[in-house]
Coordinates of C-alpha atoms in Angstrom, one line a residue:
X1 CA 8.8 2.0 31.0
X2 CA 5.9 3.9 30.1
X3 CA 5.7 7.8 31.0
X4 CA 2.2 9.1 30.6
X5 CA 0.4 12.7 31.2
X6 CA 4.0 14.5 32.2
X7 CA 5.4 17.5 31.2
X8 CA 9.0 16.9 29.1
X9 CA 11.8 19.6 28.3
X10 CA 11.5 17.9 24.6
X11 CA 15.2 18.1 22.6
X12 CA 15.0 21.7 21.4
X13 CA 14.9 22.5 25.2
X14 CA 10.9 24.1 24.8
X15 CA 8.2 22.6 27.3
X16 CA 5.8 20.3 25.8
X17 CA 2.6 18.9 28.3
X18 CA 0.5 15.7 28.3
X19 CA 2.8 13.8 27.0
X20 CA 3.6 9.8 26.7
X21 CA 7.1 8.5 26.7
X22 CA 8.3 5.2 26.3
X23 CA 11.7 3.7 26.9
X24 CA 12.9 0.4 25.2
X25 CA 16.0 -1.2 26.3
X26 CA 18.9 1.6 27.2
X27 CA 16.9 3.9 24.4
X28 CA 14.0 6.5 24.3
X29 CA 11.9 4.7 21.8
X30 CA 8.4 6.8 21.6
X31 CA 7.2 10.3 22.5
X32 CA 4.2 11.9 21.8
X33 CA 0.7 12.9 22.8
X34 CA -1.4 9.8 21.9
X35 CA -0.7 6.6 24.3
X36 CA 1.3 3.9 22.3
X37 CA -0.1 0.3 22.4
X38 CA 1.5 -1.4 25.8
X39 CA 4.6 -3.8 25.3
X40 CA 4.6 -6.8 27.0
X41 CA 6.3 -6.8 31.0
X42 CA 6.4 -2.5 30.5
X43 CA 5.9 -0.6 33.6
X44 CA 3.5 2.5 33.6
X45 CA 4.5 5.6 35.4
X46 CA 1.7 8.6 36.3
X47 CA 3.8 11.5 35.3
X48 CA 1.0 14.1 36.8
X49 CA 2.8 16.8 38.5
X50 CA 6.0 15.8 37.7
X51 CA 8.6 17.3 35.2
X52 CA 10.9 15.3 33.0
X53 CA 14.1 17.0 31.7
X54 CA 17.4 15.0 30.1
X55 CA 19.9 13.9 33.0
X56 CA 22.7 16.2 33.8
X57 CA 26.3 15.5 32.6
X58 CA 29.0 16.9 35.1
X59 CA 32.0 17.8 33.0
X60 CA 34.9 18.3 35.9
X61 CA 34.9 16.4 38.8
X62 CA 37.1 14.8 41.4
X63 CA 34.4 12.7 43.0
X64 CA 36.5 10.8 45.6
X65 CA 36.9 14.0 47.0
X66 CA 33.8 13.6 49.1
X67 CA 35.9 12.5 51.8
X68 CA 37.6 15.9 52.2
X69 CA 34.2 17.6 52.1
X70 CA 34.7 20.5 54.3
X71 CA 38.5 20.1 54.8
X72 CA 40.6 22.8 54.1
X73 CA 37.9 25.4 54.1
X74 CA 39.1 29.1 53.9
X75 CA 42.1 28.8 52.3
X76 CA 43.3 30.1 48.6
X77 CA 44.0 27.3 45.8
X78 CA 47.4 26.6 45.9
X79 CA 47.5 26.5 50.0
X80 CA 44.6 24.1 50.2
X81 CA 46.5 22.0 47.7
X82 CA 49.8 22.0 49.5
X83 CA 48.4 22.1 52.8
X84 CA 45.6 20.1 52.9
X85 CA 44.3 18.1 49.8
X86 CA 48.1 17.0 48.9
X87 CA 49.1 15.4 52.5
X88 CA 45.7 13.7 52.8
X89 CA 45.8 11.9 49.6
X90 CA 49.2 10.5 49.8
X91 CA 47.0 8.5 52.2
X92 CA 44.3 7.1 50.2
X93 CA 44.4 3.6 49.1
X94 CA 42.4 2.1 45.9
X95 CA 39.4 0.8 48.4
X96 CA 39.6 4.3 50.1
X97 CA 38.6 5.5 46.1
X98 CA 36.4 3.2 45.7
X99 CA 34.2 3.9 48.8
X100 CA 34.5 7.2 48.2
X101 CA 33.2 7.6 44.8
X102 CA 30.0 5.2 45.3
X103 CA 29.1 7.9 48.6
X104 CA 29.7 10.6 45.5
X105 CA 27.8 8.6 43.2
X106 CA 24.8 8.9 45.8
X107 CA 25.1 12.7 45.8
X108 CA 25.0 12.7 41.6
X109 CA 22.2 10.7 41.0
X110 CA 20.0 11.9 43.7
X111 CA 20.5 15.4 42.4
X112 CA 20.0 14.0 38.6
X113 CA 23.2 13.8 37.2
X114 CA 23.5 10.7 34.9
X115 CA 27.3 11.2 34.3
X116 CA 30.7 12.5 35.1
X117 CA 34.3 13.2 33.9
X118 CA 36.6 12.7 36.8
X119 CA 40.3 13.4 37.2
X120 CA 41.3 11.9 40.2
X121 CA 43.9 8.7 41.0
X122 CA 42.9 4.7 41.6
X123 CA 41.0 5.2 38.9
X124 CA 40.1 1.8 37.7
X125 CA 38.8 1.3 41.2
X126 CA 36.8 4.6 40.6
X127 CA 35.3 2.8 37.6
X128 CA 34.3 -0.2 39.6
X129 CA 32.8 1.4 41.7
X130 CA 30.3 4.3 39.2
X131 CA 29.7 1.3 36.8
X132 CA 28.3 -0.8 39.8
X133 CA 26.2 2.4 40.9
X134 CA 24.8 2.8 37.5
X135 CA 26.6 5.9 36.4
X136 CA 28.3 6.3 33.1
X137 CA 31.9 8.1 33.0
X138 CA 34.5 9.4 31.5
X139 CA 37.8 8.9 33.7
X140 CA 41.5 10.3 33.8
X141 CA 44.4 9.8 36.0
X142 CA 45.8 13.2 36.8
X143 CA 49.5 12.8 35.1
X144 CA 51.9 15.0 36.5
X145 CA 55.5 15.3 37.1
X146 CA 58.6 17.3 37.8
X147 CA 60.9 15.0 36.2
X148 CA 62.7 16.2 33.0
X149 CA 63.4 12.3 32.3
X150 CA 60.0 11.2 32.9
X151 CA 58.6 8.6 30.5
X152 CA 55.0 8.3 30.5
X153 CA 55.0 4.4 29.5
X154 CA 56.1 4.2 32.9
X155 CA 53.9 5.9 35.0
X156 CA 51.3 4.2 36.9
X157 CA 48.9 6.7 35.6
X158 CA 49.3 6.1 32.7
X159 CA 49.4 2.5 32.9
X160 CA 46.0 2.4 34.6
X161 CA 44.9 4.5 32.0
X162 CA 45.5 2.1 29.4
X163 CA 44.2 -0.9 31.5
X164 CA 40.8 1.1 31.9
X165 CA 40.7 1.6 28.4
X166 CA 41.3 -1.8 27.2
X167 CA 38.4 -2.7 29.9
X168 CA 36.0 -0.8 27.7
X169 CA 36.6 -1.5 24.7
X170 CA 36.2 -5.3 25.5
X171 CA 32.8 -4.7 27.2
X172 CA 33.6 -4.7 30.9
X173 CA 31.4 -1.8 31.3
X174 CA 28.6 -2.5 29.0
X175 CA 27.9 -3.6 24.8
X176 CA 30.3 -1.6 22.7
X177 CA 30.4 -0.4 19.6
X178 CA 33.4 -1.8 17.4
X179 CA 35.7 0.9 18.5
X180 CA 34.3 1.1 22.5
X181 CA 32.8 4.6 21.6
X182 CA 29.3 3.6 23.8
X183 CA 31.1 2.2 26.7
X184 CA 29.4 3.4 30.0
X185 CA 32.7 4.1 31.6
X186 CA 35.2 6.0 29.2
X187 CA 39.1 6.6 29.6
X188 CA 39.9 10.2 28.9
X189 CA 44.2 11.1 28.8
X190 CA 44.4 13.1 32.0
X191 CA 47.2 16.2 32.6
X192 CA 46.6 17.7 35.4
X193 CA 48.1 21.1 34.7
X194 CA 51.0 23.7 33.5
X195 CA 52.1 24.3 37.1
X196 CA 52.6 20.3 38.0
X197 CA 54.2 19.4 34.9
X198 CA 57.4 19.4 32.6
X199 CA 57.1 20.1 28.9
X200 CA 58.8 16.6 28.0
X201 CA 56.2 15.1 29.7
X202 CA 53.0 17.4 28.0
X203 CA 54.4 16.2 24.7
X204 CA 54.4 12.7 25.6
X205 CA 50.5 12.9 26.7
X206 CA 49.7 15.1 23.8
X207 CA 51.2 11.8 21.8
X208 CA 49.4 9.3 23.7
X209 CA 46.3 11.1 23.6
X210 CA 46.8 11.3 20.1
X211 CA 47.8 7.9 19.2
X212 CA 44.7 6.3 21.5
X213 CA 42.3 9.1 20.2
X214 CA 41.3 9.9 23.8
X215 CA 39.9 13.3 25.0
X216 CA 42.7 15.2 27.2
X217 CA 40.9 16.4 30.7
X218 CA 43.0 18.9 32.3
X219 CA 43.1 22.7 34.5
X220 CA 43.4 25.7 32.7
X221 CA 44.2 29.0 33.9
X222 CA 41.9 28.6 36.9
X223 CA 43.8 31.1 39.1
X224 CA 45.1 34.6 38.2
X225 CA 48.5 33.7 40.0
X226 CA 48.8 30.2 38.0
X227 CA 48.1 32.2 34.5
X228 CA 50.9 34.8 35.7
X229 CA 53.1 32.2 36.6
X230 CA 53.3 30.3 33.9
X231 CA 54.1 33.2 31.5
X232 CA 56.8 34.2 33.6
X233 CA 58.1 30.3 33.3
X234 CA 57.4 29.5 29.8
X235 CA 58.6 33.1 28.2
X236 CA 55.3 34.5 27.9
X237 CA 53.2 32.3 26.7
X238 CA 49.8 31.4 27.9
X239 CA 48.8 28.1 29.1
X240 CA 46.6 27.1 26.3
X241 CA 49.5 28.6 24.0
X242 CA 52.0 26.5 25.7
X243 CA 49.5 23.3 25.6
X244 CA 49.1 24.3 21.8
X245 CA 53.0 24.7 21.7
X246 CA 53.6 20.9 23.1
X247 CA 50.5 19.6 20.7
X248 CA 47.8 19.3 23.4
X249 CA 45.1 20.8 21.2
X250 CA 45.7 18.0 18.7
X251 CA 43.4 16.3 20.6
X252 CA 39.6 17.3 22.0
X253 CA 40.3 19.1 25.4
X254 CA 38.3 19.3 28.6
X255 CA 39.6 22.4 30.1
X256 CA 38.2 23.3 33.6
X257 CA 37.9 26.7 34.6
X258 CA 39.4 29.0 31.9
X259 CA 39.0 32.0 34.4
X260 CA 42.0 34.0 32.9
X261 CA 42.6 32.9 29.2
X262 CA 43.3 35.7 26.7
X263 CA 41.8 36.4 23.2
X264 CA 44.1 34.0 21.4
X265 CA 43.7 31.3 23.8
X266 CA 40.1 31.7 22.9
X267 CA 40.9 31.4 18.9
X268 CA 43.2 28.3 19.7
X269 CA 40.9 26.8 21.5
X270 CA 38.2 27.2 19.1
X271 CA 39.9 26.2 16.3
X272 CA 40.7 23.2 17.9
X273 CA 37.4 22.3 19.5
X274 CA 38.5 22.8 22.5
X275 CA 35.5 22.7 25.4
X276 CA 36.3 24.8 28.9
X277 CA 34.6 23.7 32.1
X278 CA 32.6 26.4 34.0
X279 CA 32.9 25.5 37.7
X280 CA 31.4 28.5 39.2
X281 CA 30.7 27.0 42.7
X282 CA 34.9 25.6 43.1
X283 CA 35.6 29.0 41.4
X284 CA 34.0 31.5 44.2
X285 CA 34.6 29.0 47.1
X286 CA 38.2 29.0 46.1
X287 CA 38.4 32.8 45.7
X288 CA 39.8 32.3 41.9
X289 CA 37.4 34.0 39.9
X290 CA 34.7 34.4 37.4
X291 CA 35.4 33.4 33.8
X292 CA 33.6 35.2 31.4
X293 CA 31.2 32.5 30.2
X294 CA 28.8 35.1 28.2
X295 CA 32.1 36.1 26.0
X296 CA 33.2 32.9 25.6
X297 CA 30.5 31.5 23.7
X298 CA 29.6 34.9 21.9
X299 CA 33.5 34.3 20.6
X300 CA 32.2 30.7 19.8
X301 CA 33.8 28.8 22.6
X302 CA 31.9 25.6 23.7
X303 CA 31.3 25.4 27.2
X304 CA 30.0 22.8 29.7
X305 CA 29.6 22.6 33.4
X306 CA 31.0 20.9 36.6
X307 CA 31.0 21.1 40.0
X308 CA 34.5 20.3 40.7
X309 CA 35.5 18.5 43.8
X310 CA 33.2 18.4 46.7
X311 CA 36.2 19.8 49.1
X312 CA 36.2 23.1 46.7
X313 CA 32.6 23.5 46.2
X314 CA 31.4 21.6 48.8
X315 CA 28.7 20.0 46.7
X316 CA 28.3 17.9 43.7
X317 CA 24.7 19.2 43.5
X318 CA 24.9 20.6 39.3
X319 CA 21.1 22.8 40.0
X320 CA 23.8 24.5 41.9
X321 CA 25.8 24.9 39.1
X322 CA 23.1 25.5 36.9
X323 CA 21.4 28.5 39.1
X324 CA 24.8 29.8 39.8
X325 CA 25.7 30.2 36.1
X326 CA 23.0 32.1 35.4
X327 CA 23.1 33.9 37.7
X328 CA 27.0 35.2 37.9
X329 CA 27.1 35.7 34.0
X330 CA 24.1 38.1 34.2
X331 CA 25.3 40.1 37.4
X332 CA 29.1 40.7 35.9
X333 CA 27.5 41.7 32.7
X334 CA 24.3 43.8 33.9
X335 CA 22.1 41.7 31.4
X336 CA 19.4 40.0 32.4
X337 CA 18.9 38.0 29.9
X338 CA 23.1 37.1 29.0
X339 CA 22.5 33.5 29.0
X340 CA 19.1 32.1 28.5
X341 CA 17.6 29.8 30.6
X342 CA 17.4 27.0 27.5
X343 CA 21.2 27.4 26.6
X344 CA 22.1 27.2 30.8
X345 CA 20.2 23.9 30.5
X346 CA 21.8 23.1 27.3
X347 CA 25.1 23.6 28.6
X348 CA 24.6 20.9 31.3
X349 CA 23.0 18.4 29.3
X350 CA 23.6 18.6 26.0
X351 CA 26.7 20.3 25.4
X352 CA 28.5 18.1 28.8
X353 CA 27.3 15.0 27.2
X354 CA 29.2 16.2 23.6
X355 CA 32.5 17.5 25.6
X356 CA 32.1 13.6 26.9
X357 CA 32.0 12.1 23.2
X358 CA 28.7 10.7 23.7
X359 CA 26.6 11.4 20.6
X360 CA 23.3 9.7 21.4
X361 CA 22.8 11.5 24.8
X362 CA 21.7 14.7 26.4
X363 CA 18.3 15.4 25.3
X364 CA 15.0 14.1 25.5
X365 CA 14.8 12.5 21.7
X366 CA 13.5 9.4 20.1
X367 CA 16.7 7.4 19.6
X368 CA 18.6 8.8 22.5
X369 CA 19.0 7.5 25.3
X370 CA 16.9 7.0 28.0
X371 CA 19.4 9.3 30.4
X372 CA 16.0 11.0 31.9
X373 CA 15.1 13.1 35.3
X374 CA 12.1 13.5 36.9
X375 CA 11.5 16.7 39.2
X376 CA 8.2 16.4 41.1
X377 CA 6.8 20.0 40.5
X378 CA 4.1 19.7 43.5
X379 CA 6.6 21.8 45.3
X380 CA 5.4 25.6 46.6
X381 CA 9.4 26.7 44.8
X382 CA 7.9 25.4 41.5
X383 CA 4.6 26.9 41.4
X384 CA 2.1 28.3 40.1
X385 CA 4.6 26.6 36.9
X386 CA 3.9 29.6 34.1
X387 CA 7.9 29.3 33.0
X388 CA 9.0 25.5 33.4
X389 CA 12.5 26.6 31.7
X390 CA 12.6 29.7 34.0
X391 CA 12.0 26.8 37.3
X392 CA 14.5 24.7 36.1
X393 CA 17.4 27.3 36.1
X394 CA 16.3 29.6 38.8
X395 CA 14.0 27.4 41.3
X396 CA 14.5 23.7 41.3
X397 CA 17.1 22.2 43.7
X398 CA 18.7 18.8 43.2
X399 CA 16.5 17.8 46.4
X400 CA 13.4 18.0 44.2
X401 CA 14.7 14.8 41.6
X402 CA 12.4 12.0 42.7
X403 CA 14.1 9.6 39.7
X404 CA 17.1 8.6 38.0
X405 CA 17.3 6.8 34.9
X406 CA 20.8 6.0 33.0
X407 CA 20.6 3.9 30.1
X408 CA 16.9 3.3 30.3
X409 CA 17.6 1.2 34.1
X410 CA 16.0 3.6 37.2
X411 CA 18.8 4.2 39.3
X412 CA 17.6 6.3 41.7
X413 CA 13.7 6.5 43.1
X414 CA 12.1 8.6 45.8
X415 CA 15.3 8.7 47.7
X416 CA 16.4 4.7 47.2
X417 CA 19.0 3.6 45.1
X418 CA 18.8 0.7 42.8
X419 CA 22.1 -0.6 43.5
X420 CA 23.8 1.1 46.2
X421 CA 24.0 0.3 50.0
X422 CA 23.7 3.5 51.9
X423 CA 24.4 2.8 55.4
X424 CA 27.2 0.5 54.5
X425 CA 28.7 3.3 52.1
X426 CA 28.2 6.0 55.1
X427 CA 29.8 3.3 57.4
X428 CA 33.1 3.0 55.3
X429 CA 33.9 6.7 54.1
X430 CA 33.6 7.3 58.0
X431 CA 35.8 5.0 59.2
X432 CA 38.0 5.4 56.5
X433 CA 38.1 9.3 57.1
X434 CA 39.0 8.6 60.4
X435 CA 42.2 6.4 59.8
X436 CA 43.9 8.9 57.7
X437 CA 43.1 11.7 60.1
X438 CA 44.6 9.5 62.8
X439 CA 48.0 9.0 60.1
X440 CA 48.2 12.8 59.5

């Protein structure tokens, strides 16, 4: 496809104008101000008003959630859990997952995200179902367990862990390199926190995680209770310095929220390459907090973005995120200017497709790939368009994406999707909503 006369966030996030761009195959192959000679069979798209920025990369999510959307509301994070979320999803089967990660898939590429790390359960059939959407992802089984004689080998987690990551390394989910690394769908080792877990079985994950090479995905410190809590249980040590204790940090780590870690979490984290998750939405919907994004990466902490699941956000909308970030880290720190609108961007682009171990992605480069969004600018929110940047971060909504692209293939157009159903995907999560309901 051939993008002429359209603005592009370029991959030093600054705004260049009247621009051509050319993708070739799953990669960006041209861009520049002079019109390259057609290829043969290449489509033409009239960029005028339009914007074109890289694709978003949501770095904590629990997509199937879409089902509980709404379900729960009001109560603090460990009462939703127990209460709500817990009971429900003892219900689910693997076609229950499946249906309702393609109606979450809908919400992500309509609102320009290209790809997600999930933490979530059934999650092979969670991979089914993004690859067939056209979504790339990285995807963990939440581990957990009280059981001092655990042993991981035998969990079905972990077993469907290791089936999804033999799937893509043999090229179920697209052409891999030799070792899998450019896999659309990814296995990531999944814990899913301090407070659901034993230390016998941290250490075995750390070792897995280790031994496969696999980024850990896990929760953090998201609540002031869960951080108190787990001092008083593991004699005063943090989570991170408990994690870093079992040999968690041997590995990259994904960890969402970070609302409450100290200043020697902060060192361990960074000396281990550690990236937190800002989920700002999930974090004031919940009533947990605010983490302290502008200290974190003055400390040099590397952070991303996610929406978390849409029962604790209610969204998977990441303008949302992106606004909101902004937003909260210049309010708690009365500086208008603590996080510019370029290193916002960054965070959900860039830095989320890094977190996810995917080199080639996240900006708008020749040799990339073609992971693009177009926001139609002819909007009255986006005009008179003096700061495109400024827009981006502080105007656009995910409503304004009119297309999709993933690996150089248009997902998403003008409100149709290239390989989704709609109705039928409205139909199912419905009825499927209503059984368990009916079983509670």
């Amino acid at each position: 496809m051939l993008f002429k006369n359209i603005k592009l966030i370029d991959g030093n996030y600054e705004v260049q104008s009247d621009m051509y761009v050319r993708t070739k195959g799953a990669f960006i192959d041209y861009i520049g101000k002079e019109c390259p000679e057609k290829l043969d069979g290449e489509t033409v798209y009239d960029g005028r008003n339009k914007l074109m920025m890289p694709a978003l990369y949501n770095v904590h999510c629990h997509v199937p959630m879409t089902i509980l959307r709404g379900y729960g509301d009001g109560l603090p994070l460990q009462r939703w859990l127990n209460e709500k979320i817990f009971p429900f999803e003892a219900k689910l089967t693997g076609e229950d997952v499946y249906w309702t990660t393609k109606l979450g898939a809908m919400e992500l590429l309509a609102s320009g995200c290209a790809s997600i790390s999930d933490m979530y359960f059934f999650i092979n059939d969670m991979a089914r179902s993004l690859d067939e959407a056209g979504m790339k992802a990285n995807i963990c089984h939440g581990i957990s367990s009280f059981d001092p004689d655990v042993k991981l080998h035998e969990m079905k987690g972990y077993n469907d862990t290791m089936q999804l990551l033999k799937d893509a390394k043999s090229g179920v989910y697209g052409a891999v390199n030799a070792d899998g690394s450019d896999s659309r769908i990814k296995a990531d080792m999944g814990l899913h926190a301090e407070y659901t877990s034993n230390e016998g079985l941290v250490r075995q994950i750390a070792e897995a995680a280790a031994e496969e090479k696999l980024i850990v995905h896990t929760h953090i410190s998201e609540t002031q209770s869960e951080h108190a809590e787990c001092k008083s249980r593991q004699d005063g040590r943090t989570v991170v310095r408990y994690f870093a204790d079992c040999g968690l940090f041997k590995s990259q780590v994904n960890a969402a929220h970070c609302v409450y870690i100290e200043d020697e979490d902060i060192e361990i984290m960074k000396a281990a390459g550690a990236n937190v998750v800002h989920n700002p939405s999930s974090n004031l919907k919940l009533g947990s907090g605010i983490a302290p994004v502008k200290d974190y990466l003055g400390k040099g902490l590397k952070v991303a973005l996610g929406t978390d699941g849409a029962s604790s956000n209610n969204n998977l909308n990441m303008f949302e995120e992106i606004h909101l970030a902004a937003m909260i880290s210049r309010g708690i720190t009365r500086d208008a200017n603590a996080i510019s609108a370029a290193d916002i961007l960054k965070m959900a682009s860039y830095d989320g497709a890094m977190a996810q171990g995917r080199t080639d992605c996240g900006r708008i480069a020749v040799g990339n790939r073609a992971d693009i969004v177009l926001i139609d600018t002819d909007r009255p929110h986006l005009q008179p368009g003096f700061d495109s940047l400024s827009d981006i971060v502080f105007s656009a909504q995910g409503s304004d994406v009119v297309l999709t692209m993933t690996d150089g293939r248009v997902v998403y157009k003008d409100g149709e999707y290239s390989f989704i159903d709609k109705e039928r995907v409205y139909a199912e999560v419905k009825q499927r909503f209503n059984r368990i309901i009916n079983e509670l």
